[in-house]
mmCIF file of C-alpha atoms in Angstrom:
data_model
loop_
_atom_site.group_PDB
_atom_site.id
_atom_site.type_symbol
_atom_site.label_atom_id
_atom_site.label_comp_id
_atom_site.label_asym_id
_atom_site.label_seq_id
_atom_site.Cartn_x
_atom_site.Cartn_y
_atom_site.Cartn_z
ATOM 1 C CA GLN A 668 23.228 -106.334 -44.672
ATOM 2 C CA SER A 669 26.134 -105.094 -44.047
ATOM 3 C CA VAL A 670 29.227 -107.511 -43.876
ATOM 4 C CA LEU A 671 30.112 -105.413 -40.854
ATOM 5 C CA THR A 672 28.150 -105.487 -38.269
ATOM 6 C CA GLN A 673 27.700 -103.039 -36.185
ATOM 7 C CA PRO A 674 24.537 -101.414 -33.583
ATOM 8 C CA PRO A 675 21.920 -99.092 -35.354
ATOM 9 C CA SER A 676 22.109 -97.019 -32.207
ATOM 10 C CA ALA A 677 24.571 -95.768 -29.178
ATOM 11 C CA SER A 678 23.898 -93.533 -26.911
ATOM 12 C CA GLY A 679 25.999 -91.995 -23.572
ATOM 13 C CA ALA A 680 25.274 -88.298 -21.302
ATOM 14 C CA PRO A 681 28.165 -85.664 -21.724
ATOM 15 C CA GLY A 682 31.391 -86.868 -19.987
ATOM 16 C CA GLN A 683 30.771 -90.471 -19.977
ATOM 17 C CA ARG A 684 32.481 -93.586 -22.014
ATOM 18 C CA VAL A 685 30.792 -94.814 -25.125
ATOM 19 C CA THR A 686 32.216 -97.902 -27.315
ATOM 20 C CA ILE A 687 30.726 -98.920 -31.174
ATOM 21 C CA SER A 688 31.459 -102.503 -31.803
ATOM 22 C CA CYS A 689 32.278 -103.452 -35.364
ATOM 23 C CA SER A 690 32.144 -107.442 -36.184
ATOM 24 C CA GLY A 691 32.673 -109.374 -39.296
ATOM 25 C CA ARG A 692 34.613 -112.399 -39.659
ATOM 26 C CA SER A 693 38.673 -113.441 -40.866
ATOM 27 C CA THR A 694 38.394 -112.531 -44.231
ATOM 28 C CA ASN A 695 38.097 -108.709 -43.345
ATOM 29 C CA ILE A 696 38.407 -107.980 -39.606
ATOM 30 C CA GLY A 697 40.023 -110.911 -39.023
ATOM 31 C CA ARG A 698 43.366 -110.428 -41.203
ATOM 32 C CA ASN A 699 43.304 -106.703 -41.751
ATOM 33 C CA THR A 700 43.667 -103.081 -40.098
ATOM 34 C CA VAL A 701 39.980 -101.731 -38.950
ATOM 35 C CA ASN A 702 39.708 -98.193 -39.788
ATOM 36 C CA TRP A 703 36.781 -95.240 -38.023
ATOM 37 C CA TYR A 704 34.928 -93.220 -39.705
ATOM 38 C CA GLN A 705 33.190 -90.128 -38.594
ATOM 39 C CA GLN A 706 30.029 -88.615 -40.358
ATOM 40 C CA LEU A 707 28.373 -85.362 -39.103
ATOM 41 C CA PRO A 708 24.715 -84.346 -39.958
ATOM 42 C CA GLY A 709 24.913 -83.434 -44.262
ATOM 43 C CA THR A 710 28.373 -83.688 -44.444
ATOM 44 C CA ALA A 711 30.960 -85.542 -46.017
ATOM 45 C CA PRO A 712 32.754 -88.647 -43.591
ATOM 46 C CA LYS A 713 35.696 -88.125 -41.898
ATOM 47 C CA LEU A 714 38.876 -90.345 -41.530
ATOM 48 C CA LEU A 715 38.421 -90.821 -37.449
ATOM 49 C CA ILE A 716 40.890 -94.072 -36.564
ATOM 50 C CA TYR A 717 42.515 -96.467 -39.084
ATOM 51 C CA THR A 718 44.973 -99.539 -38.722
ATOM 52 C CA HIS A 719 43.080 -100.319 -35.798
ATOM 53 C CA ASN A 720 43.864 -97.037 -33.181
ATOM 54 C CA GLN A 721 45.859 -94.490 -35.493
ATOM 55 C CA ARG A 722 44.254 -90.816 -34.948
ATOM 56 C CA PRO A 723 45.270 -88.444 -37.757
ATOM 57 C CA SER A 724 46.114 -85.000 -36.866
ATOM 58 C CA GLY A 725 43.637 -83.244 -35.172
ATOM 59 C CA VAL A 726 41.025 -85.755 -33.581
ATOM 60 C CA PRO A 727 41.064 -85.482 -29.954
ATOM 61 C CA ASP A 728 43.049 -88.697 -27.965
ATOM 62 C CA ARG A 729 39.211 -89.513 -26.235
ATOM 63 C CA PHE A 730 39.057 -91.204 -29.769
ATOM 64 C CA SER A 731 40.231 -94.027 -28.689
ATOM 65 C CA GLY A 732 40.060 -98.247 -31.360
ATOM 66 C CA SER A 733 41.077 -101.565 -30.747
ATOM 67 C CA LYS A 734 41.083 -105.167 -32.414
ATOM 68 C CA SER A 735 40.092 -108.132 -31.307
ATOM 69 C CA GLY A 736 40.285 -111.807 -34.019
ATOM 70 C CA SER A 737 37.501 -110.879 -36.166
ATOM 71 C CA SER A 738 35.963 -107.923 -34.582
ATOM 72 C CA ALA A 739 36.701 -104.269 -33.399
ATOM 73 C CA SER A 740 35.356 -101.550 -31.210
ATOM 74 C CA LEU A 741 35.768 -97.776 -30.666
ATOM 75 C CA ALA A 742 35.261 -96.268 -28.013
ATOM 76 C CA ILE A 743 34.998 -92.897 -27.009
ATOM 77 C CA SER A 744 35.863 -91.028 -24.066
ATOM 78 C CA GLY A 745 34.435 -87.272 -22.123
ATOM 79 C CA LEU A 746 31.383 -87.466 -24.010
ATOM 80 C CA GLN A 747 30.507 -83.937 -25.797
ATOM 81 C CA SER A 748 27.287 -82.868 -27.382
ATOM 82 C CA GLU A 749 29.724 -82.293 -30.826
ATOM 83 C CA ASP A 750 30.227 -85.759 -31.131
ATOM 84 C CA GLU A 751 26.951 -86.596 -31.738
ATOM 85 C CA ALA A 752 27.233 -88.472 -35.449
ATOM 86 C CA ASP A 753 26.978 -91.582 -37.128
ATOM 87 C CA TYR A 754 30.099 -93.486 -37.324
ATOM 88 C CA TYR A 755 30.503 -95.837 -39.345
ATOM 89 C CA CYS A 756 33.663 -99.099 -39.186
ATOM 90 C CA ALA A 757 35.339 -100.572 -42.638
ATOM 91 C CA THR A 758 38.426 -102.831 -44.062
ATOM 92 C CA TRP A 759 39.284 -104.673 -46.723
ATOM 93 C CA ASP A 760 38.013 -108.208 -47.327
ATOM 94 C CA ASP A 761 40.472 -110.842 -49.156
ATOM 95 C CA SER A 762 37.781 -112.670 -49.955
ATOM 96 C CA LEU A 763 35.255 -110.208 -51.422
ATOM 97 C CA ASN A 764 38.657 -108.466 -53.151
ATOM 98 C CA GLY A 765 37.067 -105.157 -52.053
ATOM 99 C CA TRP A 766 36.620 -102.202 -48.825
ATOM 100 C CA VAL A 767 33.249 -103.273 -46.767
ATOM 101 C CA PHE A 768 31.850 -101.076 -44.210
ATOM 102 C CA GLY A 769 29.988 -101.192 -41.423
ATOM 103 C CA GLY A 770 25.663 -100.644 -41.252
ATOM 104 C CA GLY A 771 26.841 -97.716 -38.907
ATOM 105 C CA THR A 772 26.061 -96.448 -35.718
ATOM 106 C CA LYS A 773 24.073 -93.307 -34.835
ATOM 107 C CA LEU A 774 25.515 -91.757 -31.302
ATOM 108 C CA THR A 775 23.048 -89.594 -29.883
ATOM 109 C CA VAL A 776 24.694 -87.745 -27.208
ATOM 110 C CA LEU A 777 21.840 -87.652 -23.996
ATOM 111 C CA GLN W 649 46.005 -79.632 -48.207
ATOM 112 C CA VAL W 650 44.689 -82.252 -49.194
ATOM 113 C CA GLN W 651 41.591 -81.637 -51.649
ATOM 114 C CA LEU W 652 38.893 -83.514 -53.905
ATOM 115 C CA VAL W 653 36.053 -81.156 -55.552
ATOM 116 C CA GLN W 654 33.917 -82.950 -57.167
ATOM 117 C CA SER W 655 31.725 -81.591 -59.748
ATOM 118 C CA GLY W 656 27.576 -81.069 -59.320
ATOM 119 C CA ALA W 657 23.894 -82.384 -58.263
ATOM 120 C CA GLU W 658 23.045 -84.505 -61.958
ATOM 121 C CA VAL W 659 19.292 -85.372 -62.362
ATOM 122 C CA LYS W 660 18.733 -87.831 -64.431
ATOM 123 C CA LYS W 661 15.306 -90.159 -65.807
ATOM 124 C CA PRO W 662 15.230 -94.561 -65.084
ATOM 125 C CA GLY W 663 18.345 -95.795 -68.595
ATOM 126 C CA ALA W 664 20.387 -93.392 -68.604
ATOM 127 C CA SER W 665 24.254 -92.412 -67.407
ATOM 128 C CA VAL W 666 26.035 -89.770 -65.166
ATOM 129 C CA LYS W 667 29.928 -89.699 -64.589
ATOM 130 C CA VAL W 668 30.576 -87.676 -61.477
ATOM 131 C CA SER W 669 33.970 -86.109 -61.531
ATOM 132 C CA CYS W 670 36.528 -86.091 -58.621
ATOM 133 C CA LYS W 671 39.579 -83.708 -59.263
ATOM 134 C CA SER W 672 41.890 -83.486 -56.497
ATOM 135 C CA SER W 673 45.060 -81.335 -55.407
ATOM 136 C CA GLY W 674 48.023 -80.520 -52.111
ATOM 137 C CA TYR W 675 49.344 -84.017 -53.405
ATOM 138 C CA THR W 676 51.324 -86.383 -56.466
ATOM 139 C CA PHE W 677 47.874 -87.368 -57.930
ATOM 140 C CA THR W 678 49.078 -90.976 -58.936
ATOM 141 C CA ASP W 679 50.469 -92.250 -56.595
ATOM 142 C CA TYR W 680 46.709 -92.632 -54.669
ATOM 143 C CA TYR W 681 44.304 -95.556 -55.217
ATOM 144 C CA VAL W 682 41.026 -93.327 -55.500
ATOM 145 C CA HIS W 683 37.480 -94.523 -54.138
ATOM 146 C CA TRP W 684 34.028 -94.355 -55.343
ATOM 147 C CA VAL W 685 31.656 -95.111 -52.799
ATOM 148 C CA ARG W 686 27.745 -94.026 -52.136
ATOM 149 C CA GLN W 687 25.314 -92.709 -49.852
ATOM 150 C CA ALA W 688 21.386 -93.546 -50.388
ATOM 151 C CA PRO W 689 19.464 -91.166 -48.529
ATOM 152 C CA GLY W 690 18.856 -92.069 -44.562
ATOM 153 C CA GLN W 691 21.363 -95.061 -45.143
ATOM 154 C CA GLY W 692 24.628 -95.997 -44.648
ATOM 155 C CA LEU W 693 28.069 -96.193 -46.614
ATOM 156 C CA GLU W 694 28.391 -98.836 -49.879
ATOM 157 C CA TRP W 695 31.698 -99.097 -50.856
ATOM 158 C CA MET W 696 30.815 -98.803 -55.689
ATOM 159 C CA GLY W 697 35.390 -99.618 -55.853
ATOM 160 C CA ILE W 698 38.332 -98.309 -56.579
ATOM 161 C CA ILE W 699 40.645 -97.266 -59.575
ATOM 162 C CA SER W 700 44.512 -97.498 -59.391
ATOM 163 C CA PRO W 701 47.317 -94.290 -58.620
ATOM 164 C CA SER W 702 47.707 -95.509 -62.587
ATOM 165 C CA GLY W 703 44.476 -95.987 -63.742
ATOM 166 C CA GLY W 704 45.611 -99.144 -64.951
ATOM 167 C CA SER W 705 43.505 -101.824 -62.336
ATOM 168 C CA THR W 706 39.940 -101.496 -60.508
ATOM 169 C CA ASN W 707 38.305 -103.469 -58.671
ATOM 170 C CA TYR W 708 34.489 -102.764 -58.327
ATOM 171 C CA ALA W 709 32.009 -104.371 -55.623
ATOM 172 C CA GLN W 710 30.294 -107.219 -57.510
ATOM 173 C CA LYS W 711 26.492 -105.342 -57.088
ATOM 174 C CA PHE W 712 28.147 -102.708 -59.156
ATOM 175 C CA GLN W 713 29.711 -104.875 -62.147
ATOM 176 C CA GLY W 714 28.711 -104.187 -65.661
ATOM 177 C CA ARG W 715 27.303 -101.203 -65.108
ATOM 178 C CA VAL W 716 30.265 -98.456 -63.104
ATOM 179 C CA THR W 717 33.281 -97.441 -65.325
ATOM 180 C CA MET W 718 36.692 -95.784 -63.323
ATOM 181 C CA THR W 719 38.983 -94.182 -64.705
ATOM 182 C CA ARG W 720 41.228 -90.783 -64.135
ATOM 183 C CA ASP W 721 43.477 -88.817 -66.163
ATOM 184 C CA ALA W 722 46.791 -87.957 -64.739
ATOM 185 C CA SER W 723 47.035 -84.649 -66.921
ATOM 186 C CA THR W 724 43.758 -82.887 -64.563
ATOM 187 C CA SER W 725 44.688 -84.880 -61.368
ATOM 188 C CA THR W 726 40.701 -85.903 -61.542
ATOM 189 C CA ALA W 727 39.202 -89.647 -61.345
ATOM 190 C CA TYR W 728 35.706 -90.450 -62.799
ATOM 191 C CA MET W 729 32.785 -92.549 -62.197
ATOM 192 C CA GLU W 730 30.535 -93.401 -64.728
ATOM 193 C CA LEU W 731 27.526 -95.269 -63.468
ATOM 194 C CA SER W 732 24.831 -96.430 -66.309
ATOM 195 C CA SER W 733 22.057 -98.093 -66.930
ATOM 196 C CA LEU W 734 19.969 -96.341 -63.969
ATOM 197 C CA ARG W 735 17.533 -97.265 -61.172
ATOM 198 C CA SER W 736 15.562 -94.885 -58.528
ATOM 199 C CA GLU W 737 17.392 -97.417 -56.462
ATOM 200 C CA ASP W 738 20.695 -95.455 -57.597
ATOM 201 C CA THR W 739 19.799 -92.243 -55.769
ATOM 202 C CA ALA W 740 22.396 -91.294 -53.625
ATOM 203 C CA VAL W 741 25.211 -89.095 -52.491
ATOM 204 C CA TYR W 742 28.084 -90.379 -54.436
ATOM 205 C CA TYR W 743 31.435 -89.325 -53.314
ATOM 206 C CA CYS W 744 35.297 -89.532 -54.080
ATOM 207 C CA ALA W 745 38.133 -90.523 -51.510
ATOM 208 C CA ARG W 746 41.816 -90.651 -51.482
ATOM 209 C CA GLY W 747 42.943 -94.229 -50.879
ATOM 210 C CA GLY W 748 46.651 -95.244 -49.873
ATOM 211 C CA THR W 749 49.566 -96.461 -51.864
ATOM 212 C CA MET W 750 48.294 -99.316 -51.720
ATOM 213 C CA ILE W 751 44.989 -101.002 -51.984
ATOM 214 C CA ILE W 752 44.273 -102.165 -48.774
ATOM 215 C CA VAL W 753 45.356 -99.171 -47.354
ATOM 216 C CA SER W 754 41.991 -96.993 -45.752
ATOM 217 C CA PRO W 755 40.599 -94.263 -47.892
ATOM 218 C CA ASP W 756 41.623 -90.584 -45.811
ATOM 219 C CA TYR W 757 40.442 -87.848 -47.438
ATOM 220 C CA TRP W 758 36.911 -87.084 -49.081
ATOM 221 C CA GLY W 759 34.934 -85.465 -51.784
ATOM 222 C CA GLN W 760 32.126 -83.162 -50.531
ATOM 223 C CA GLY W 761 29.967 -85.372 -52.602
ATOM 224 C CA THR W 762 27.901 -85.389 -55.528
ATOM 225 C CA LEU W 763 24.061 -85.874 -55.877
ATOM 226 C CA VAL W 764 22.567 -87.679 -58.607
ATOM 227 C CA THR W 765 18.848 -87.873 -58.553
ATOM 228 C CA VAL W 766 17.729 -90.407 -60.588
ATOM 229 C CA SER W 767 13.936 -89.429 -61.751
ATOM 230 C CA SER W 768 11.066 -89.857 -64.370
#
């Protein structure tokens, strides 16, 4: 059981907008920045969003992040087939004194 | 460019130990934390622990306390993760990732992963 809770799956048609949620607690998301990773099949995770809503160089602005209280969301607009991947949220947990990941959400582009 | 290159796949018997290496380049190795994260087949990412830039301190996930040792060698810009008393449930891909200059900064660049298979 992951400390951060994500829906196991999400889907959308090309061009649509999809959001993925990540629910935590006051000791993790509530106090710290949230980061999102994209993992394409058979590859290492790639940093997609850091510090709630910042994108590393090269990440399209179709990807955006937000945080409210102890929850966070990743939004993907203008869905493309290449977005089909697993997405993970992650943050530091003050109580555990370590990093925690969500269980991951498998995004299917219909 | 920043690169983290890990050692090759390993096959170990239950009860044995494995040591995975992670060689960094393209940045000042001694300025950044290094994370270790694993992923069992078909499962999600699991954080194992982190080692400080100097190597002087480590934080291990409670699940791995007593079985994992993380070290680093500044002279070769290489980080190491050793896991002992291996069991079949430890079969996974093990990743190293560059952290930030502070422990709460997210991992950004990742190694390619090392598959460790535990089987009798």
